[in-house]
XYZ file of N, CA and C in Angstrom:
363
model
N 92.407 130.513 121.193
C 91.032 130.076 121.118
C 90.774 129.059 122.235
N 89.582 129.094 122.754
C 89.213 128.116 123.773
C 88.747 126.827 123.100
N 88.693 125.768 123.896
C 88.414 124.442 123.347
C 87.076 124.391 122.607
N 86.042 125.024 123.152
C 84.740 125.032 122.500
C 84.765 125.768 121.173
N 85.550 126.827 121.095
C 85.666 127.591 119.851
C 86.356 126.762 118.766
N 87.422 126.071 119.146
C 88.131 125.226 118.181
C 87.223 124.089 117.725
N 86.534 123.468 118.671
C 85.631 122.370 118.331
C 84.565 122.832 117.346
N 83.952 123.977 117.616
C 82.904 124.494 116.732
C 83.467 124.836 115.349
N 84.607 125.498 115.320
C 85.201 125.909 114.049
C 85.662 124.708 113.218
N 86.112 123.659 113.896
C 86.613 122.477 113.189
C 85.520 121.446 112.926
N 84.363 121.618 113.562
C 83.267 120.672 113.361
C 83.482 119.343 114.059
N 84.157 119.373 115.198
C 84.384 118.161 115.987
C 83.901 118.409 117.402
N 83.868 117.355 118.188
C 83.447 117.505 119.574
C 84.624 117.937 120.449
N 84.293 118.505 121.587
C 85.302 118.856 122.579
C 86.025 117.582 123.018
N 85.269 116.511 123.126
C 85.859 115.229 123.515
C 86.932 114.794 122.516
N 86.675 115.003 121.219
C 87.663 114.651 120.192
C 88.948 115.447 120.389
N 88.824 116.730 120.699
C 90.014 117.555 120.923
C 90.806 117.059 122.126
N 90.107 116.679 123.170
C 90.797 116.133 124.345
C 91.520 114.834 123.990
N 90.876 114.023 123.184
C 91.506 112.775 122.737
C 92.768 113.082 121.926
N 92.680 114.037 121.016
C 93.852 114.402 120.208
C 94.999 114.853 121.106
N 94.669 115.585 122.139
C 95.702 116.002 123.102
C 96.310 114.790 123.797
N 95.471 113.880 124.258
C 95.962 112.671 124.935
C 96.893 111.865 124.034
N 96.604 111.868 122.737
C 97.402 111.116 121.782
C 98.654 111.876 121.328
N 98.777 113.130 121.750
C 99.930 113.935 121.354
C 99.799 114.574 119.982
N 98.583 114.602 119.446
C 98.349 115.146 118.115
C 98.079 116.650 118.121
N 97.714 117.174 119.263
C 97.327 118.571 119.393
C 97.816 119.081 120.739
N 98.324 120.288 120.725
C 98.823 120.873 121.976
C 98.039 122.130 122.312
N 97.868 122.345 123.598
C 97.196 123.547 124.082
C 97.999 124.106 125.245
N 97.991 125.403 125.333
C 98.560 126.039 126.525
C 97.453 126.084 127.562
N 97.848 126.177 128.803
C 96.856 126.268 129.876
C 96.904 127.651 130.493
N 95.739 128.204 130.730
C 95.641 129.494 131.416
C 95.916 129.246 132.902
N 96.137 130.302 133.675
C 96.349 130.114 135.115
C 95.192 129.366 135.789
N 93.999 129.489 135.221
C 92.845 128.784 135.799
C 92.700 127.365 135.237
N 93.612 126.956 134.346
C 93.600 125.594 133.814
C 92.853 125.416 132.510
N 92.304 126.500 131.953
C 91.578 126.379 130.693
C 92.553 126.189 129.534
N 92.144 125.353 128.585
C 92.960 125.133 127.389
C 92.847 126.347 126.478
N 93.983 126.713 125.885
C 94.025 127.789 124.890
C 94.799 127.282 123.683
N 94.176 127.358 122.522
C 94.778 126.867 121.288
C 95.097 128.029 120.355
N 96.126 127.861 119.529
C 96.356 128.871 118.491
C 95.300 128.710 117.398
N 95.097 129.753 116.611
C 94.111 129.683 115.524
C 94.449 128.568 114.537
N 95.722 128.234 114.406
C 96.149 127.174 113.480
C 95.651 125.796 113.906
N 95.158 125.678 115.128
C 94.665 124.383 115.609
C 93.491 123.897 114.773
N 92.684 124.801 114.252
C 91.522 124.404 113.443
C 91.997 123.672 112.192
N 92.994 124.238 111.500
C 93.523 123.577 110.301
C 94.157 122.241 110.657
N 94.854 122.192 111.764
C 95.492 120.945 112.188
C 94.434 119.876 112.456
N 93.344 120.247 113.116
C 92.266 119.295 113.395
C 91.644 118.813 112.087
N 91.428 119.717 111.136
C 90.883 119.306 109.834
C 91.804 118.276 109.180
N 93.104 118.532 109.231
C 94.059 117.613 108.620
C 94.054 116.261 109.339
N 94.018 116.295 110.650
C 93.948 115.048 111.426
C 92.695 114.267 111.023
N 91.572 114.953 110.890
C 90.327 114.302 110.490
C 90.458 113.670 109.106
N 91.122 114.371 108.186
C 91.321 113.827 106.839
C 92.168 112.556 106.889
N 93.203 112.582 107.712
C 94.062 111.403 107.822
C 93.302 110.227 108.437
N 92.483 110.516 109.443
C 91.647 109.455 110.028
C 90.680 108.906 108.979
N 90.060 109.794 108.213
C 89.108 109.366 107.189
C 89.785 108.502 106.128
N 91.079 108.723 105.929
C 91.831 107.929 104.956
C 92.271 106.591 105.542
N 91.933 106.353 106.804
C 92.219 105.068 107.409
C 93.469 105.013 108.269
N 94.106 106.148 108.508
C 95.289 106.153 109.356
C 94.892 106.059 110.825
N 95.760 105.489 111.606
C 95.530 105.385 113.048
C 96.138 106.593 113.748
N 95.833 106.750 115.025
C 96.435 107.830 115.812
C 97.948 107.729 115.791
N 98.456 106.513 115.889
C 99.907 106.301 115.856
C 100.493 106.756 114.525
N 99.826 106.399 113.415
C 100.280 106.830 112.092
C 100.328 108.347 112.005
N 99.246 108.982 112.449
C 99.146 110.438 112.378
C 100.242 111.077 113.221
N 100.471 110.550 114.409
C 101.499 111.082 115.296
C 102.877 111.011 114.645
N 103.147 109.923 113.923
C 104.431 109.774 113.248
C 104.575 110.734 112.067
N 103.474 111.011 111.381
C 103.531 111.801 110.158
C 103.451 113.306 110.370
N 102.754 113.739 111.401
C 102.536 115.179 111.584
C 103.817 116.007 111.677
N 104.846 115.565 112.377
C 106.035 116.416 112.459
C 106.640 116.745 111.099
N 106.752 115.771 110.223
C 107.362 116.074 108.928
C 106.421 116.870 108.033
N 105.135 116.725 108.230
C 104.172 117.509 107.460
C 104.306 118.992 107.811
N 104.494 119.277 109.099
C 104.538 120.672 109.540
C 105.909 121.318 109.414
N 106.971 120.537 109.489
C 108.308 121.118 109.379
C 108.846 121.074 107.964
N 108.304 120.173 107.148
C 108.825 120.015 105.799
C 110.098 119.191 105.759
N 110.505 118.691 106.898
C 111.709 117.870 106.983
C 111.322 116.448 107.339
N 111.963 115.513 106.665
C 111.646 114.115 106.926
C 112.881 113.252 106.715
N 112.959 112.197 107.479
C 114.010 111.209 107.301
C 113.599 110.295 106.148
N 114.524 109.520 105.623
C 114.133 108.560 104.580
C 113.022 107.614 105.056
N 113.069 107.215 106.318
C 112.018 106.340 106.843
C 110.666 107.054 106.851
N 110.656 108.332 107.249
C 109.404 109.102 107.245
C 108.879 109.254 105.821
N 109.777 109.523 104.879
C 109.352 109.677 103.491
C 108.749 108.375 102.968
N 109.372 107.254 103.313
C 108.828 105.968 102.888
C 107.436 105.770 103.472
N 107.255 106.169 104.722
C 105.946 106.038 105.383
C 104.907 106.945 104.719
N 105.310 108.169 104.380
C 104.399 109.086 103.693
C 103.988 108.521 102.335
N 104.949 107.992 101.591
C 104.650 107.403 100.284
C 103.709 106.215 100.450
N 103.978 105.390 101.458
C 103.123 104.234 101.733
C 101.689 104.679 102.022
N 101.541 105.695 102.846
C 100.201 106.192 103.180
C 99.520 106.789 101.956
N 100.272 107.558 101.173
C 99.688 108.142 99.958
C 99.220 107.053 99.015
N 100.038 106.018 98.831
C 99.666 104.924 97.937
C 98.430 104.186 98.448
N 98.322 104.055 99.760
C 97.127 103.440 100.336
C 95.879 104.270 100.064
N 96.013 105.575 100.178
C 94.889 106.470 99.878
C 94.513 106.353 98.408
N 95.519 106.284 97.532
C 95.247 106.110 96.098
C 94.470 104.822 95.835
N 94.835 103.748 96.545
C 94.104 102.483 96.381
C 92.652 102.640 96.844
N 92.465 103.325 97.970
C 91.102 103.536 98.465
C 90.285 104.350 97.472
N 90.895 105.380 96.904
C 90.192 106.216 95.919
C 89.784 105.367 94.718
N 90.689 104.520 94.237
C 90.383 103.665 93.085
C 89.230 102.718 93.411
N 89.244 102.137 94.611
C 88.166 101.226 95.009
C 86.834 101.962 95.105
N 86.859 103.150 95.695
C 85.626 103.938 95.809
C 85.125 104.375 94.435
N 86.024 104.700 93.540
C 85.644 105.099 92.191
C 84.963 103.940 91.467
N 85.505 102.725 91.629
C 84.871 101.543 91.022
C 83.487 101.294 91.634
N 83.376 101.423 92.950
C 82.082 101.223 93.607
C 81.075 102.257 93.131
N 81.517 103.492 92.993
C 80.628 104.561 92.523
C 80.146 104.274 91.100
N 81.047 103.812 90.231
C 80.676 103.501 88.851
C 79.650 102.376 88.810
N 79.813 101.360 89.664
C 78.850 100.258 89.706
C 77.487 100.757 90.175
N 77.477 101.600 91.205
C 76.201 102.148 91.685
C 75.539 103.012 90.617
N 76.329 103.799 89.904
C 75.774 104.634 88.839
C 75.119 103.769 87.767
N 75.740 102.641 87.448
C 75.172 101.734 86.454
C 73.876 101.117 86.968
N 73.848 100.717 88.220
C 72.628 100.155 88.808
C 71.512 101.191 88.798
N 71.839 102.422 89.132
C 70.842 103.503 89.117
C 70.331 103.726 87.702
N 71.240 103.727 86.719
C 70.834 103.926 85.322
C 69.863 102.828 84.889
N 70.199 101.593 85.200
C 69.338 100.457 84.837
C 68.006 100.554 85.580
N 68.067 100.919 86.849
C 66.847 101.056 87.641
C 65.904 102.095 87.075
N 66.469 103.205 86.598
C 65.624 104.262 86.020
C 64.934 103.790 84.744
N 65.533 102.854 84.035
C 64.926 102.346 82.798
C 63.712 101.460 83.117
N 63.688 100.863 84.316
C 62.644 99.896 84.648
C 61.641 100.409 85.671
N 61.844 101.584 86.183
C 60.949 102.138 87.195
C 60.212 103.311 86.564
N 58.857 103.334 86.681
C 58.119 104.467 86.114
C 58.531 105.779 86.783
N 58.527 106.806 86.026
C 58.901 108.117 86.561
C 57.915 108.520 87.652
N 58.414 109.128 88.679
C 57.581 109.599 89.777
C 56.973 110.930 89.352
N 55.658 111.024 89.507
C 54.989 112.260 89.127
C 55.323 113.358 90.111
N 55.493 114.547 89.603
C 55.790 115.696 90.455
C 54.604 116.003 91.350
N 54.884 116.339 92.600
C 53.811 116.676 93.536
C 53.163 117.974 93.122
N 51.846 118.044 93.257
C 51.111 119.243 92.853
C 51.230 120.318 93.887
């Protein structure tokens, strides 16, 4: 796949893909004319990288974790790092869940004190 195809399929910019390459997170073969060519699996890899970024991991963190994720093999240090990252994500989920519950309560209270909006004719 060409860079634009991967970007479109993964929902990221071409610039993001170039950045991932610079960081060593994504590899592309080059055609004789210098165009990047990615395997179809690059789309899934980009989605996973995006998920890890959304969970608060840095490029360095992702670079350290990707090899063991894809090979299924990890050193004890890598496993400790994976557990640490998972536990951090669990903490973020718990915090977001508490924030969501508070907002839901505020919305519930607000609906009790705000007149219903009439449906548009």
